[in-house]
Short mmCIF file of C-alpha atoms in Angstrom, two decimals:
data_model
loop_
_atom_site.label_atom_id
_atom_site.label_comp_id
_atom_site.label_asym_id
_atom_site.label_seq_id
_atom_site.Cartn_x
_atom_site.Cartn_y
_atom_site.Cartn_z
CA MET A 30 9.47 -6.97 10.89
CA LYS A 31 7.23 -7.20 7.76
CA ARG A 32 3.16 -6.46 7.15
CA ARG A 33 1.52 -9.83 6.30
CA ALA A 34 -2.16 -10.30 7.29
CA ALA A 35 -3.42 -12.94 9.64
CA ALA A 36 -4.91 -16.20 8.45
CA TRP A 37 -8.40 -15.15 9.49
CA SER A 38 -9.51 -12.26 7.14
CA ALA A 39 -11.32 -14.67 4.49
CA THR A 40 -13.37 -15.88 7.93
CA LEU A 41 -14.42 -12.59 9.23
CA ALA A 42 -15.21 -11.24 5.89
CA LEU A 43 -18.60 -14.24 6.06
CA THR A 44 -18.58 -14.53 9.75
CA ILE A 45 -18.26 -10.49 10.18
CA GLY A 46 -19.14 -8.24 7.71
CA VAL A 47 -21.89 -10.42 5.66
CA ALA A 48 -23.38 -10.52 8.86
CA GLY A 49 -24.26 -7.15 9.88
CA CYS A 50 -21.70 -6.36 12.50
CA ALA A 51 -20.11 -3.88 10.05
CA ALA A 52 -20.64 -0.52 10.93
CA PRO A 53 -23.28 1.18 8.83
CA ALA A 54 -22.85 2.99 5.37
CA SER A 55 -23.01 7.16 5.94
CA SER A 56 -22.39 9.44 3.14
CA PRO A 57 -18.42 10.29 2.95
CA SER A 58 -17.80 13.60 4.86
CA SER A 59 -15.11 16.39 4.07
CA SER A 60 -13.12 14.73 6.92
CA GLY A 61 -13.50 12.81 9.64
CA GLU A 62 -12.77 8.29 8.78
CA TRP A 63 -15.11 6.97 6.14
CA GLU A 64 -18.72 4.55 7.92
CA LEU A 65 -17.38 1.32 6.15
CA SER A 66 -20.43 -1.12 5.53
CA GLY A 67 -19.76 -4.83 3.75
CA ASP A 68 -16.20 -7.09 3.13
CA TYR A 69 -13.50 -4.52 4.67
CA PHE A 70 -11.57 -7.18 6.12
CA THR A 71 -8.07 -5.82 4.06
CA HIS A 72 -4.56 -5.39 5.34
CA ASP A 73 -1.91 -3.30 3.36
CA PRO A 74 -4.80 -1.47 0.50
CA ALA A 75 -4.18 -0.15 -2.83
CA LEU A 76 -7.32 1.95 -3.53
CA VAL A 77 -8.08 2.82 -6.57
CA ALA A 78 -10.80 5.39 -5.80
CA GLY A 79 -13.77 5.56 -8.56
CA PRO A 80 -13.71 9.21 -9.25
CA SER A 81 -9.79 9.15 -9.98
CA HIS A 82 -10.14 6.78 -13.07
CA ASP A 83 -11.91 5.85 -15.97
CA GLY A 84 -15.22 4.08 -14.85
CA ASP A 85 -17.74 4.70 -11.41
CA ASP A 86 -16.23 1.61 -9.47
CA TRP A 87 -13.92 1.59 -6.91
CA PHE A 88 -11.43 -0.68 -5.65
CA VAL A 89 -8.69 -2.11 -3.49
CA TYR A 90 -6.51 -4.35 -3.38
CA SER A 91 -4.68 -5.93 -0.77
CA THR A 92 -2.23 -8.97 1.32
CA GLY A 93 -3.53 -12.28 0.17
CA ASP A 94 -4.65 -14.91 2.96
CA GLY A 95 -2.36 -18.00 3.16
CA GLN A 96 -5.92 -20.42 3.37
CA VAL A 97 -7.50 -18.65 0.29
CA ALA A 98 -6.00 -19.26 -2.99
CA ASP A 99 -2.95 -20.01 -2.12
CA GLY A 100 -2.26 -16.64 -0.69
CA ASN A 101 -3.07 -14.52 -4.20
CA ILE A 102 -3.67 -11.02 -3.67
CA GLN A 103 -7.28 -10.18 -2.81
CA VAL A 104 -10.19 -8.04 -4.62
CA ARG A 105 -12.80 -5.81 -3.57
CA ARG A 106 -14.52 -3.60 -5.06
CA SER A 107 -17.21 -0.68 -4.29
CA ASP A 108 -20.22 1.55 -6.19
CA ASP A 109 -19.12 4.41 -3.80
CA GLY A 110 -16.19 3.54 -1.91
CA VAL A 111 -18.94 2.98 1.19
CA HIS A 112 -20.09 -0.38 0.53
CA TRP A 113 -18.02 -3.15 -0.39
CA GLU A 114 -17.89 -6.44 -1.55
CA TYR A 115 -15.43 -9.04 -1.66
CA ALA A 116 -14.26 -10.38 -5.69
CA GLY A 117 -11.76 -12.58 -6.06
CA GLU A 118 -8.49 -13.00 -5.57
CA VAL A 119 -5.85 -11.85 -8.70
CA TRP A 120 -4.60 -15.80 -9.49
CA GLN A 121 -5.92 -19.49 -8.03
CA GLU A 122 -1.89 -19.82 -7.82
CA LYS A 123 1.48 -17.56 -7.58
CA PRO A 124 3.94 -17.82 -10.28
CA GLU A 125 6.11 -21.24 -10.71
CA TRP A 126 9.04 -18.35 -9.85
CA LEU A 127 8.06 -17.21 -6.58
CA THR A 128 8.79 -20.24 -4.66
CA GLU A 129 11.89 -20.52 -6.11
CA ALA A 130 12.49 -17.54 -5.65
CA VAL A 131 11.54 -17.17 -2.08
CA PRO A 132 11.63 -20.25 -0.66
CA GLY A 133 8.95 -20.43 1.98
CA VAL A 134 6.68 -17.79 0.65
CA ASP A 135 2.99 -18.06 1.49
CA ASN A 136 0.87 -15.08 1.04
CA LEU A 137 1.97 -12.19 -1.03
CA TRP A 138 1.68 -8.83 0.58
CA ALA A 139 1.43 -5.00 0.15
CA PRO A 140 -0.02 -4.02 -3.24
CA GLU A 141 0.25 -1.03 -5.53
CA LEU A 142 -1.48 -0.37 -8.19
CA TYR A 143 -0.45 2.32 -11.02
CA GLU A 144 -2.28 2.81 -14.08
CA HIS A 145 0.03 4.21 -17.78
CA ASN A 146 -1.22 4.40 -21.22
CA GLY A 147 -4.27 2.26 -20.87
CA THR A 148 -2.09 -0.20 -19.20
CA TRP A 149 -2.70 -1.52 -15.58
CA TYR A 150 0.42 -2.47 -13.31
CA LEU A 151 -0.06 -3.83 -10.25
CA TYR A 152 3.76 -4.64 -7.96
CA TYR A 153 3.13 -6.99 -5.53
CA SER A 154 5.94 -8.35 -2.43
CA ALA A 155 6.91 -11.55 -1.70
CA SER A 156 8.49 -12.60 1.57
CA THR A 157 8.68 -13.74 4.60
CA PHE A 158 8.05 -12.77 7.96
CA GLY A 159 11.47 -11.06 9.69
CA SER A 160 13.83 -12.33 5.62
CA ASN A 161 14.80 -9.39 3.61
CA ASN A 162 14.80 -12.47 1.44
CA SER A 163 12.36 -10.74 -0.79
CA VAL A 164 11.50 -9.98 -3.98
CA ILE A 165 8.58 -6.95 -5.78
CA GLY A 166 6.88 -9.01 -8.52
CA LEU A 167 5.03 -7.25 -10.82
CA ALA A 168 1.39 -8.38 -13.44
CA THR A 169 -0.47 -6.53 -16.13
CA ASN A 170 -3.73 -5.28 -17.08
CA THR A 171 -6.13 -3.67 -19.10
CA THR A 172 -9.00 -3.32 -15.95
CA LEU A 173 -9.41 -3.62 -12.61
CA ASP A 174 -12.53 -5.29 -12.82
CA PRO A 175 -13.28 -8.93 -12.63
CA GLU A 176 -16.25 -8.81 -14.36
CA ASP A 177 -14.78 -7.11 -17.40
CA PRO A 178 -14.66 -9.74 -20.18
CA ALA A 179 -10.79 -8.62 -20.93
CA TYR A 180 -9.69 -8.98 -17.33
CA LYS A 181 -6.80 -11.28 -17.17
CA TRP A 182 -3.18 -10.27 -15.16
CA VAL A 183 -0.66 -11.24 -16.87
CA ASP A 184 2.79 -12.31 -14.83
CA GLN A 185 5.93 -10.21 -16.76
CA GLY A 186 8.08 -11.73 -13.39
CA GLU A 187 9.98 -10.04 -10.70
CA VAL A 188 11.46 -6.18 -10.58
CA ILE A 189 13.79 -5.59 -7.82
CA ALA A 190 14.94 -8.42 -5.54
CA SER A 191 16.51 -8.17 -1.80
CA ALA A 192 18.50 -11.28 -0.82
CA GLY A 193 22.24 -10.25 0.40
CA LYS A 194 20.92 -6.56 0.71
CA ASN A 195 21.19 -3.91 2.72
CA PHE A 196 17.42 -2.68 2.50
CA ASN A 197 13.76 -5.04 1.93
CA ALA A 198 12.49 -5.59 -1.43
CA ILE A 199 8.64 -5.16 -0.61
CA ASP A 200 5.98 -2.41 -0.26
CA PRO A 201 6.09 -1.02 -3.41
CA GLY A 202 4.64 2.75 -4.54
CA ILE A 203 4.66 4.22 -8.17
CA ALA A 204 5.08 7.24 -8.69
CA GLU A 205 6.14 10.55 -12.07
CA ASP A 206 8.36 12.85 -11.71
CA ALA A 207 7.41 16.03 -13.70
CA ASP A 208 8.87 14.60 -16.95
CA GLY A 209 7.10 11.74 -16.42
CA THR A 210 9.80 9.42 -15.62
CA PRO A 211 7.79 6.52 -13.22
CA TRP A 212 9.74 5.95 -9.87
CA MET A 213 9.36 3.46 -7.22
CA SER A 214 9.18 3.90 -3.29
CA PHE A 215 9.76 0.71 -1.56
CA GLY A 216 11.56 -0.83 1.90
CA SER A 217 11.40 -2.21 5.10
CA PHE A 218 13.43 -1.93 8.32
CA TRP A 219 17.03 -2.80 7.45
CA GLY A 220 18.17 -0.06 5.44
CA GLY A 221 15.03 2.09 5.39
CA LEU A 222 13.33 2.88 2.55
CA GLN A 223 14.99 3.20 -0.82
CA LEU A 224 13.63 4.67 -4.26
CA VAL A 225 14.49 3.46 -7.67
CA GLU A 226 14.05 4.45 -11.40
CA LEU A 227 11.66 2.17 -13.83
CA GLU A 228 10.87 3.13 -17.17
CA TRP A 229 7.51 2.68 -19.44
CA PRO A 230 6.32 0.37 -20.77
CA SER A 231 7.94 -2.54 -19.53
CA GLY A 232 7.49 -1.30 -16.26
CA PHE A 233 10.77 -2.15 -15.09
CA LEU A 234 13.94 -0.81 -13.45
CA ALA A 235 15.60 1.54 -15.67
CA ASP A 236 18.75 0.29 -15.42
CA PRO A 237 19.59 -2.67 -12.95
CA ALA A 238 23.47 -1.33 -11.73
CA VAL A 239 21.82 1.46 -11.04
CA GLU A 240 22.03 1.06 -6.69
CA PRO A 241 18.69 1.75 -4.56
CA VAL A 242 18.50 5.95 -3.42
CA THR A 243 18.09 5.84 0.32
CA ILE A 244 15.29 8.39 1.15
CA ALA A 245 13.82 7.79 4.37
CA ASP A 246 15.82 5.73 7.16
CA ARG A 247 15.12 6.07 11.19
CA GLY A 248 19.10 5.67 12.28
CA THR A 249 18.68 3.27 14.72
CA PRO A 250 18.33 -0.28 15.33
CA PRO A 251 15.80 -1.99 14.17
CA ASN A 252 15.27 1.15 11.50
CA ALA A 253 11.12 0.44 12.03
CA ILE A 254 10.21 1.76 9.18
CA GLU A 255 8.12 1.00 5.96
CA ALA A 256 5.38 1.53 3.31
CA PRO A 257 6.17 4.31 1.92
CA TYR A 258 4.08 6.26 -0.78
CA LEU A 259 4.98 8.92 -2.90
CA ILE A 260 2.64 11.73 -4.33
CA GLU A 261 3.65 14.89 -6.28
CA ARG A 262 1.08 18.13 -5.18
CA ASP A 263 1.98 21.38 -6.62
CA GLY A 264 5.19 21.21 -6.61
CA TYR A 265 5.84 19.02 -3.69
CA TYR A 266 7.15 15.27 -3.60
CA TYR A 267 5.04 13.89 -0.61
CA LEU A 268 6.88 10.92 0.99
CA PHE A 269 4.15 8.88 3.37
CA VAL A 270 5.61 6.38 5.35
CA SER A 271 4.50 4.10 8.37
CA LYS A 272 6.36 3.84 11.46
CA ASP A 273 6.78 1.66 14.86
CA PHE A 274 5.07 -2.10 14.44
CA CYS A 275 2.45 -3.55 12.13
CA CYS A 276 0.57 -7.39 12.40
CA LYS A 277 0.37 -7.33 16.88
CA GLY A 278 -3.02 -7.33 17.05
CA LEU A 279 -4.21 -4.80 19.50
CA GLU A 280 -0.71 -4.24 20.49
CA SER A 281 0.64 -2.91 16.96
CA THR A 282 2.24 0.71 17.56
CA TYR A 283 1.83 1.21 13.85
CA ASN A 284 1.69 5.10 13.12
CA MET A 285 1.31 7.26 9.62
CA ALA A 286 3.64 10.19 9.67
CA VAL A 287 4.67 12.29 6.14
CA GLY A 288 7.59 14.65 4.70
CA ARG A 289 8.06 16.51 1.56
CA SER A 290 10.70 17.28 -1.28
CA THR A 291 10.76 20.19 -4.64
CA GLU A 292 12.67 16.13 -5.71
CA ILE A 293 11.53 13.10 -6.12
CA LYS A 294 14.81 11.90 -5.21
CA GLY A 295 14.45 14.28 -1.65
CA PRO A 296 15.68 15.52 0.40
CA TYR A 297 12.68 15.10 1.74
CA VAL A 298 11.73 16.97 4.83
CA ASP A 299 9.14 16.78 7.87
CA ARG A 300 7.55 20.67 8.75
CA ASP A 301 9.89 21.39 11.52
CA GLY A 302 12.68 21.29 8.46
CA VAL A 303 14.20 17.56 9.84
CA SER A 304 15.22 15.45 7.48
CA MET A 305 13.21 12.06 7.03
CA LEU A 306 17.39 10.50 6.61
CA ASP A 307 17.43 11.60 10.57
CA ASP A 308 14.02 10.20 11.81
CA GLY A 309 12.08 13.09 10.80
CA GLY A 310 8.52 12.53 9.59
CA THR A 311 5.42 15.16 10.15
CA PRO A 312 2.72 12.65 12.44
CA LEU A 313 -0.32 12.19 10.29
CA LEU A 314 -2.64 9.28 12.01
CA ALA A 315 -2.23 7.61 15.03
CA SER A 316 -4.23 4.91 17.10
CA ASP A 317 -7.18 6.41 19.00
CA GLY A 318 -9.27 4.88 21.27
CA PRO A 319 -10.00 1.46 19.85
CA ARG A 320 -8.55 2.22 16.70
CA VAL A 321 -5.38 0.79 16.46
CA GLY A 322 -1.74 0.67 14.95
CA PRO A 323 -2.92 2.50 11.72
CA GLY A 324 -0.85 2.21 8.00
CA GLY A 325 0.33 0.25 4.97
CA GLN A 326 -1.19 2.84 3.22
CA SER A 327 -1.97 4.34 -0.43
CA VAL A 328 -3.42 7.16 -1.41
CA SER A 329 -6.13 8.15 -4.75
CA GLY A 330 -7.24 11.26 -4.81
CA ASP A 331 -7.27 12.88 -1.52
CA LEU A 332 -8.00 10.36 0.11
CA LEU A 333 -6.26 8.14 2.43
CA ALA A 334 -6.78 4.65 3.04
CA PHE A 335 -5.03 2.18 5.61
CA HIS A 336 -5.33 -0.59 7.60
CA TYR A 337 -5.94 -0.92 11.18
CA TYR A 338 -7.37 -3.14 14.12
CA ASP A 339 -10.24 -2.62 15.52
CA GLU A 340 -11.35 -2.72 19.33
CA ALA A 341 -14.92 -3.90 18.53
CA LEU A 342 -13.72 -6.61 15.56
CA ASP A 343 -12.06 -8.27 18.37
CA GLY A 344 -9.12 -6.94 17.35
CA ALA A 345 -9.09 -8.01 13.81
CA PHE A 346 -7.59 -5.57 10.88
CA ARG A 347 -9.99 -3.50 8.46
CA LEU A 348 -9.90 -1.20 5.95
CA GLY A 349 -9.88 2.55 6.90
CA LEU A 350 -10.51 5.72 4.86
CA VAL A 351 -10.14 9.21 5.72
CA PRO A 352 -9.85 12.43 3.39
CA LEU A 353 -6.85 14.44 3.54
CA THR A 354 -7.07 17.56 4.28
CA TRP A 355 -4.56 20.27 3.29
CA GLU A 356 -3.46 23.03 5.14
CA ASP A 357 -0.17 25.60 4.64
CA GLY A 358 0.31 22.68 1.87
CA TRP A 359 1.01 20.16 4.32
CA PRO A 360 -1.94 16.58 4.27
CA THR A 361 -3.54 16.47 7.45
CA ALA A 362 -6.33 13.32 8.13
CA ARG A 363 -8.27 13.06 11.38
CA TRP A 364 -10.71 10.43 12.54
CA GLU A 365 -13.11 12.38 13.31
#
């Protein structure tokens, strides 16, 4: 039910991307998928585009590989968003508390990056496939660049857990409301997508006793919705989600949809006014020919990042980057 990178990611980076079988680089365009080169074999990408932060480098942090660096979150960087190179992992060994909190945990999933007041907050998921015995953890740093002498991710521990709950604590996404209050969206299957209030500067729950608010639900089992991601634009909060099934290679049915609300806690509705609590969601991007199962998205500026399964790579997963265009207050994304 939940998203997990296959163990072949690092091998593909060496045998396919570096060998020159990657798509040729091209100048970024205002619409359509960017043609990437180098090592772009990411799953559940958290994108920080160069123009969106202090500095020129682009970064993608993504789901780890259980056979590399104890499954820790992977880091890739780029000078231009087109050519990507592998830049290591957040840690070489997972924090000990994770293996106690989630017995059997292998790789860490679906990171989120958020900067506040000079500190970078890295939220990530620890779980096992098909279980909601899951936690969202937090680490902090002053830089995203592994080559910076100040680079060091400091483990801050558990943010929220879901064992015994009717939700699943994976797939974090961070947004601030109009008052500067941080909120974390998260969730996968079970009771749908959730929202909790955080507080700065800790990055932890503002009040652990307050139950999460459900912001999206498909209403019927198995409730195949996950990976919420919130952004604010022109007085609306936009909720991006992934629907249906990931992690089946070319058999994946993942697709992305979006709703919006004037309040960060909702209610979120799609373009036709259907509530996201009633399986609403305006379609954003779906499978197209050899490009299968897009989802696990993040947004940086007006650029949508996600993974999909590529027929040209024998069904391996890879990074996709598509500019968002806005029409009548709604985002659109196009492969071509």
